[in-house]
Coordinates of C-alpha atoms in Angstrom, one line a residue:
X168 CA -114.7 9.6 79.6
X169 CA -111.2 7.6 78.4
X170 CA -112.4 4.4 75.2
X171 CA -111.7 1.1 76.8
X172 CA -110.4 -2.1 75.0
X173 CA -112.0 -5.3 75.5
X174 CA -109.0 -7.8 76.5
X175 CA -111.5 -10.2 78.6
X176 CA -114.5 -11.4 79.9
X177 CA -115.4 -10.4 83.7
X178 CA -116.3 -10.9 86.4
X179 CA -113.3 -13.5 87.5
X180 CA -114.8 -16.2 89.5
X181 CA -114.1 -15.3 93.6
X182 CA -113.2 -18.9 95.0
X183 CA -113.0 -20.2 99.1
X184 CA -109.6 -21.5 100.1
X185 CA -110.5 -23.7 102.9
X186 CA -107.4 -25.8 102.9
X187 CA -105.7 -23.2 103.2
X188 CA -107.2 -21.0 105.5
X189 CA -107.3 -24.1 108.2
X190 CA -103.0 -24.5 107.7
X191 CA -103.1 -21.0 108.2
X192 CA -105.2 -20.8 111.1
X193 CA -108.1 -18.8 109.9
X194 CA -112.1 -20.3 110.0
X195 CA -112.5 -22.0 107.0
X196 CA -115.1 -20.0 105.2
X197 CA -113.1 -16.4 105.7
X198 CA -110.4 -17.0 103.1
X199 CA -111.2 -16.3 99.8
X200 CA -109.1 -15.7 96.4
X201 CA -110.1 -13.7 93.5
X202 CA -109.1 -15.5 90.4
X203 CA -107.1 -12.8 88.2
X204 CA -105.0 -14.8 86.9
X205 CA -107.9 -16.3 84.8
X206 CA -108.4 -13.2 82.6
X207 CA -107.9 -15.6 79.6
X208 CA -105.6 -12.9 77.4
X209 CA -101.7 -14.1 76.8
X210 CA -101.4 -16.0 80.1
X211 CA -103.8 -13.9 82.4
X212 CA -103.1 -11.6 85.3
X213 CA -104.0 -8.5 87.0
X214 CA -102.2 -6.1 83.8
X215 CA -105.2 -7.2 81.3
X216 CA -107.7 -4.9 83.7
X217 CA -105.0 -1.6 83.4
X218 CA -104.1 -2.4 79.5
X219 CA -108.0 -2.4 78.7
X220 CA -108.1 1.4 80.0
X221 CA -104.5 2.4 78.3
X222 CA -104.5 0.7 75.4
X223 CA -107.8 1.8 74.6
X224 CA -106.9 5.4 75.2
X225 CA -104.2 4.9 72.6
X226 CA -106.2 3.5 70.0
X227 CA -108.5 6.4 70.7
X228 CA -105.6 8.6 70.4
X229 CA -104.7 6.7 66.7
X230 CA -101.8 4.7 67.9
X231 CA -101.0 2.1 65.9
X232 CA -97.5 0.8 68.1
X233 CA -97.6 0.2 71.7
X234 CA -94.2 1.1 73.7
X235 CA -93.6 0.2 77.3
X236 CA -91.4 -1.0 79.9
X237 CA -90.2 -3.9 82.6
X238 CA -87.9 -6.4 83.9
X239 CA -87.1 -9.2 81.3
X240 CA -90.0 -11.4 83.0
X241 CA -92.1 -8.4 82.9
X242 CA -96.0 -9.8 83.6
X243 CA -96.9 -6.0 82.0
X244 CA -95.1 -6.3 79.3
X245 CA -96.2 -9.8 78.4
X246 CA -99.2 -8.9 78.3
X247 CA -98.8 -5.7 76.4
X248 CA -97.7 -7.7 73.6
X249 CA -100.5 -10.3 73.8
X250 CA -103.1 -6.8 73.8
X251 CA -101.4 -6.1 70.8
X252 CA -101.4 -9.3 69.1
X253 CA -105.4 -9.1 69.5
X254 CA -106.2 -5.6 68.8
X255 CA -103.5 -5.7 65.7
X256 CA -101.4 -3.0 67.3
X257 CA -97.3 -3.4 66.9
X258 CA -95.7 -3.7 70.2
X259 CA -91.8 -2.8 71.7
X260 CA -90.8 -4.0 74.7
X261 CA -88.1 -1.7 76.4
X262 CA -85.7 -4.1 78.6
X263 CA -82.9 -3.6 80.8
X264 CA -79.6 -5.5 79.8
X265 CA -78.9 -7.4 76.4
X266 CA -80.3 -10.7 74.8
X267 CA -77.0 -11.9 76.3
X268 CA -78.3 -11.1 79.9
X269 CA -82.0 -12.6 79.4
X270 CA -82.6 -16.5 80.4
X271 CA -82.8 -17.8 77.1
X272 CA -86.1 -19.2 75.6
X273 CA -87.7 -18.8 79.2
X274 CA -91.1 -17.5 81.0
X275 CA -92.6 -15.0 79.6
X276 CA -89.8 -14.3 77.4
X277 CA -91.1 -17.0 75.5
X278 CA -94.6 -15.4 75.2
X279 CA -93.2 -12.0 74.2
X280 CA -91.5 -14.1 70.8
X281 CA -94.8 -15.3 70.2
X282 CA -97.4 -12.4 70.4
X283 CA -94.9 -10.8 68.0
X284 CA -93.1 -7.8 70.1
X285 CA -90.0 -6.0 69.6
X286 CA -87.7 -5.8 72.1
X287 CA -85.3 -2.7 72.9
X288 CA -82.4 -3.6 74.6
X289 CA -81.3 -0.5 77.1
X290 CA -77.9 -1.9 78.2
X291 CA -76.9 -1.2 82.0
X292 CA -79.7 1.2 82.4
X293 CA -80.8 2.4 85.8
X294 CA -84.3 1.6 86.4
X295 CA -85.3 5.4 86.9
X296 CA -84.3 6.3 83.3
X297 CA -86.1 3.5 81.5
X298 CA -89.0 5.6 80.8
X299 CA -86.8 8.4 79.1
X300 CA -85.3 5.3 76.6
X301 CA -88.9 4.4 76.2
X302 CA -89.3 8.2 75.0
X303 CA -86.6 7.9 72.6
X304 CA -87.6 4.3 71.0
X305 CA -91.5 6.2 70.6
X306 CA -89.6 9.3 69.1
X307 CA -87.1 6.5 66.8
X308 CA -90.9 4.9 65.7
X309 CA -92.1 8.2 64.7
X310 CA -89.6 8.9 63.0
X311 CA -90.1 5.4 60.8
X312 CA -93.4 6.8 59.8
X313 CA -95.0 4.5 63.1
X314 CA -97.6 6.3 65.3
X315 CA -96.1 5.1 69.5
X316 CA -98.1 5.4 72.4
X317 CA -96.0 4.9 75.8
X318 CA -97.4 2.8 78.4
X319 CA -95.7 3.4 81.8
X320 CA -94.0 0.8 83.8
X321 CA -96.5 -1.7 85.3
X322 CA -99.7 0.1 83.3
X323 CA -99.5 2.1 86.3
X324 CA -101.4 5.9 85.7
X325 CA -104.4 7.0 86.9
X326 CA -105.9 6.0 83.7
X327 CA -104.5 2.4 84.1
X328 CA -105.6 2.1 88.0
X329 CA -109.7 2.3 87.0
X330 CA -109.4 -1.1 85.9
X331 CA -109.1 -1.9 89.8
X332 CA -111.5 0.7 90.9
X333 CA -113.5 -1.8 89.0
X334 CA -112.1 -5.1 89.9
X335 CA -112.6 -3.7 94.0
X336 CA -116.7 -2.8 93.0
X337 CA -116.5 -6.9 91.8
X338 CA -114.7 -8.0 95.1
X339 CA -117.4 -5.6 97.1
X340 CA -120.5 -6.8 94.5
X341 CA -118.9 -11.2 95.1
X342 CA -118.1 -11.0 98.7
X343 CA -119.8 -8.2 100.8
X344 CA -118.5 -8.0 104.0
X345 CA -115.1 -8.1 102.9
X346 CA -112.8 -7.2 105.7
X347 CA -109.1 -7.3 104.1
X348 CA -107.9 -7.7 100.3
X349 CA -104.5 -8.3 100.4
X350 CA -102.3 -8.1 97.1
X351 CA -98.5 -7.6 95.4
X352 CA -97.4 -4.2 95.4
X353 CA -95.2 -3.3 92.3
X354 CA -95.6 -0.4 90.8
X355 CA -98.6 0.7 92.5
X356 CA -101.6 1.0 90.2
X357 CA -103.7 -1.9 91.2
X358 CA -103.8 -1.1 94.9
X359 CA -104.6 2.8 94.2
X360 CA -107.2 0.9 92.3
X361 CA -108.4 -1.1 94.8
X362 CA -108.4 1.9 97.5
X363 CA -110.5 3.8 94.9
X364 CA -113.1 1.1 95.4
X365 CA -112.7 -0.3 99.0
X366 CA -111.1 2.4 100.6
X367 CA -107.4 2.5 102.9
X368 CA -109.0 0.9 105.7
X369 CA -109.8 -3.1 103.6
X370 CA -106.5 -2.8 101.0
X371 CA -103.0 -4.7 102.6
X372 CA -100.6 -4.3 100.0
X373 CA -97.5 -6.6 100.3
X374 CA -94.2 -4.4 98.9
X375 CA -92.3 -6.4 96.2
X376 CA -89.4 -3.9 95.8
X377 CA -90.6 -2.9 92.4
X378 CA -90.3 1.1 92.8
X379 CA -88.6 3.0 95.6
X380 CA -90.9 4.5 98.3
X381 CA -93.6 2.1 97.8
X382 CA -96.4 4.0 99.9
X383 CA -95.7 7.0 98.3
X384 CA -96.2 5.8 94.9
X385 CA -99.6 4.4 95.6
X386 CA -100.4 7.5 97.4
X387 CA -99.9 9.9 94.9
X388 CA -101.9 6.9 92.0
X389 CA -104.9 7.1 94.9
X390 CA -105.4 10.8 95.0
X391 CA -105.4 11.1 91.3
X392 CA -108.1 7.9 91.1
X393 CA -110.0 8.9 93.6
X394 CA -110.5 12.9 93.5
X395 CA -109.0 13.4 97.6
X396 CA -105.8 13.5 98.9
X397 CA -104.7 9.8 100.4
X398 CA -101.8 10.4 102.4
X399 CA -99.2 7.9 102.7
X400 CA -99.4 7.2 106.0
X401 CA -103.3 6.0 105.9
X402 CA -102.0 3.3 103.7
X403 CA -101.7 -0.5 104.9
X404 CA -98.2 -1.6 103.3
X405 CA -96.0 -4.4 104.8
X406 CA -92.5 -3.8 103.3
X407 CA -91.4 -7.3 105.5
X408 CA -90.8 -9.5 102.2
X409 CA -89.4 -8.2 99.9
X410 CA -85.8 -10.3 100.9
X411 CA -82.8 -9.8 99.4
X412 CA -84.6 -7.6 96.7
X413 CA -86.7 -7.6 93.8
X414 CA -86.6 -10.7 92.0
X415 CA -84.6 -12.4 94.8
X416 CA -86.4 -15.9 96.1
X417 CA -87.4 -14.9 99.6
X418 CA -87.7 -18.1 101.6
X419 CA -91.2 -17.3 103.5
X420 CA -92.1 -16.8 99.4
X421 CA -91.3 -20.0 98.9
X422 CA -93.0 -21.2 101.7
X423 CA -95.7 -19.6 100.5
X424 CA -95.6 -20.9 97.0
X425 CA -95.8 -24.2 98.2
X426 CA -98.1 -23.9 100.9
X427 CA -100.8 -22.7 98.6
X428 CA -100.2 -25.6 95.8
X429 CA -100.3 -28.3 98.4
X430 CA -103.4 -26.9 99.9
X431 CA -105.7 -25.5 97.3
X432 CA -103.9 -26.4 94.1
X433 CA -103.1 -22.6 92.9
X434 CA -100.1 -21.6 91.5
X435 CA -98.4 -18.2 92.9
X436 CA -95.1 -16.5 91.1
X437 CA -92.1 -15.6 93.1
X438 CA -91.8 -12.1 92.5
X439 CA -95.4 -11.1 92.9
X440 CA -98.2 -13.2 94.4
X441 CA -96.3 -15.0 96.0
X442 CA -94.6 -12.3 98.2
X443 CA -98.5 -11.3 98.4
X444 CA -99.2 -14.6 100.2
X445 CA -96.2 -14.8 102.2
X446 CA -97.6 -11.0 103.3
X447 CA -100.8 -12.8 104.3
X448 CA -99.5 -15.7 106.4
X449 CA -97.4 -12.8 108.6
X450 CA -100.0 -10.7 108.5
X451 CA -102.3 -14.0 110.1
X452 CA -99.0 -14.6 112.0
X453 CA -99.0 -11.4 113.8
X454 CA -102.9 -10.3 114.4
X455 CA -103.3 -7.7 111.4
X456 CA -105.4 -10.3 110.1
X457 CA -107.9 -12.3 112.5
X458 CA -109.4 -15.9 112.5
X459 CA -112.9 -14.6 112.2
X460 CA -112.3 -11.8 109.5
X461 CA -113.5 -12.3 106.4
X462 CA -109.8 -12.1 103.6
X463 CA -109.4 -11.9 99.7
X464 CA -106.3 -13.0 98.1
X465 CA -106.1 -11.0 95.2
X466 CA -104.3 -13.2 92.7
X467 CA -102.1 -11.4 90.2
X468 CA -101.4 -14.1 88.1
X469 CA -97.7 -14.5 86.6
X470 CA -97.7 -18.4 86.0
X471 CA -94.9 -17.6 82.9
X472 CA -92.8 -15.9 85.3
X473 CA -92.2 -18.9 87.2
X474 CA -90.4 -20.6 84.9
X475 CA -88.6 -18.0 84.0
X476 CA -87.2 -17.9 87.9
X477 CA -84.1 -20.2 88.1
X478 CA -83.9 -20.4 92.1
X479 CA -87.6 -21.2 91.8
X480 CA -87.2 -24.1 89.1
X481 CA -84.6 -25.3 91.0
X482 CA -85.3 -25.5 94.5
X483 CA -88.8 -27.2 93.3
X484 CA -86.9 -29.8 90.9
X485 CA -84.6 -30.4 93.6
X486 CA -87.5 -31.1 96.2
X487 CA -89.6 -34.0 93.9
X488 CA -90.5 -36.4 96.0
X489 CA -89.1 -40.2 94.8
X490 CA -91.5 -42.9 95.0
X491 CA -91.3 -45.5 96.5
X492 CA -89.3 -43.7 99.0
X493 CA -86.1 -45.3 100.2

């Protein structure tokens, strides 16, 4: 059995939505979100259950530097750096681009400068080879005399996804007769997770356009996590909103985003959750989901991330409401 870190405190409260659930047209006691993005470390999010599994395998393993990789908003590697800030591990942060091509002093940028991290800079790198720079940064480190441990894109391994097998047994031990848990689907680990727990049959994932072949990806996680073979094609994945592409605002996201604020108070992202809950509404929209079933929103967190989204900061500036009104 893999050492485990302790990044947080669990369980994470399980809260109704009925405001929502009546815009949405579901009974008002069915709708239900579970509250990941209050896992308390660096910001919160869904990441803090995977790192707990990783980066305690790597301390296990006598790493003393944690490596990984992301977009410049990265949620993972955010909070990568905050696990290393509290378990007094150094952290690099591989990133696509140069400082030139990152929003300056924004999201979870901001976060990553204060929890300490390095950041690599990787140039015009396609996304497929970012884990072979990560190799060389870890193989530069031990080379300094550092001991690296690479953490894969998103936290997503086997290893990583048992932090989901266990946050699906909290869903299944808060809310029994659970009939859908609908979450983001980025690089895969949380819903193999989540399957692990709850099986094929209860887990909508909602495609973000994180990896290529989205289904696959979880596929191959889910066999590993759960000891059978889970094919592809007994997965439920909508691949309806991911837009223009990853990191693109997708109106029914921002839909979404504001939907859920108005109604409940809660704060999606526009690259994650929120594409989770826009999945939700067209899965309500088109009968996947029914009035009378009983639904989890599974809420990833991501809070910095919106501010590091121009369209987002500016489509919501732009839409503050004057008072009195003219």
């Amino acid at each position: 059995m893999s050492a485990k870190a302790s990044l947080s405190t669990w369980p994470t409260p399980m809260e109704p939505m009925p405001r929502l659930a009546a815009a949405l047209g579901l009974n008002g006691g069915e709708l239900w979100v579970k509250r990941d993005d209050l896992t308390g470390l660096g910001g919160g999010g869904n990441k803090v259950r995977k790192l707990e599994w990783t980066v305690g395998h790597a301390l296990a393993a006598g790493a003393d530097t944690l490596v990984t990789t992301g977009a410049t908003q990265s949620n993972h590697a955010r909070l990568t750096a905050a696990a290393g800030a509290r378990l007094g591990m150094n952290v690099v942060l591989v990133f696509p681009g140069t400082p030139d091509s990152a929003v300056a002093g924004s999201g979870n940028l901001v976060l990553d400068s204060l929890f300490g991290a390095g950041v690599h800079w990787s140039g015009e790198t396609d996304p497929s080879a970012m884990g072979a720079v990560a190799e060389d940064v870890c193989e530069q480190l031990r080379r300094s005399g550092a001991r690296p441990y690479a953490i894969p894109f998103g936290g997503s391994s086997p290893l990583g996804a048992r932090g989901y097998v266990e946050g699906g047994d909290e869903i299944r031990s808060q809310l029994p007769e659970v009939d859908h848990v609908v979450v983001a689907l980025g690089s895969g680990g949380t819903m193999a997770g989540l399957i692990g727990a709850l099986g094929e049959e209860r887990v909508l994932g909602v495609d973000c356009g994180a990896v290529a072949e989205p289904a696959e990806v979880v596929a191959a996680l889910a066999t590993e996590v759960t000891g059978r073979s889970v094919p592809a094609s007994s997965l439920r994945v909508r691949l309806d909103q991911v837009g223009p592409g990853y990191g693109v605002l997708h109106e029914p996201v921002m839909e979404a985003l504001s939907a859920t604020a108005r109604a409940e108070g809660i704060v999606l992202d526009p690259t994650y959750s929120g594409r989770a809950m826009a999945g939700l509404m067209a899965a309500v929209r088109d009968g996947e989901i029914r009035p009378d079933q009983r639904t989890v929103f599974l809420h990833t967190g991501g809070l910095p991330g919106l501010f590091g989204h121009t369209q987002t900061v500016r489509r919501s500036v732009a839409a503050l409401r004057s008072f009195p009104s003219s």
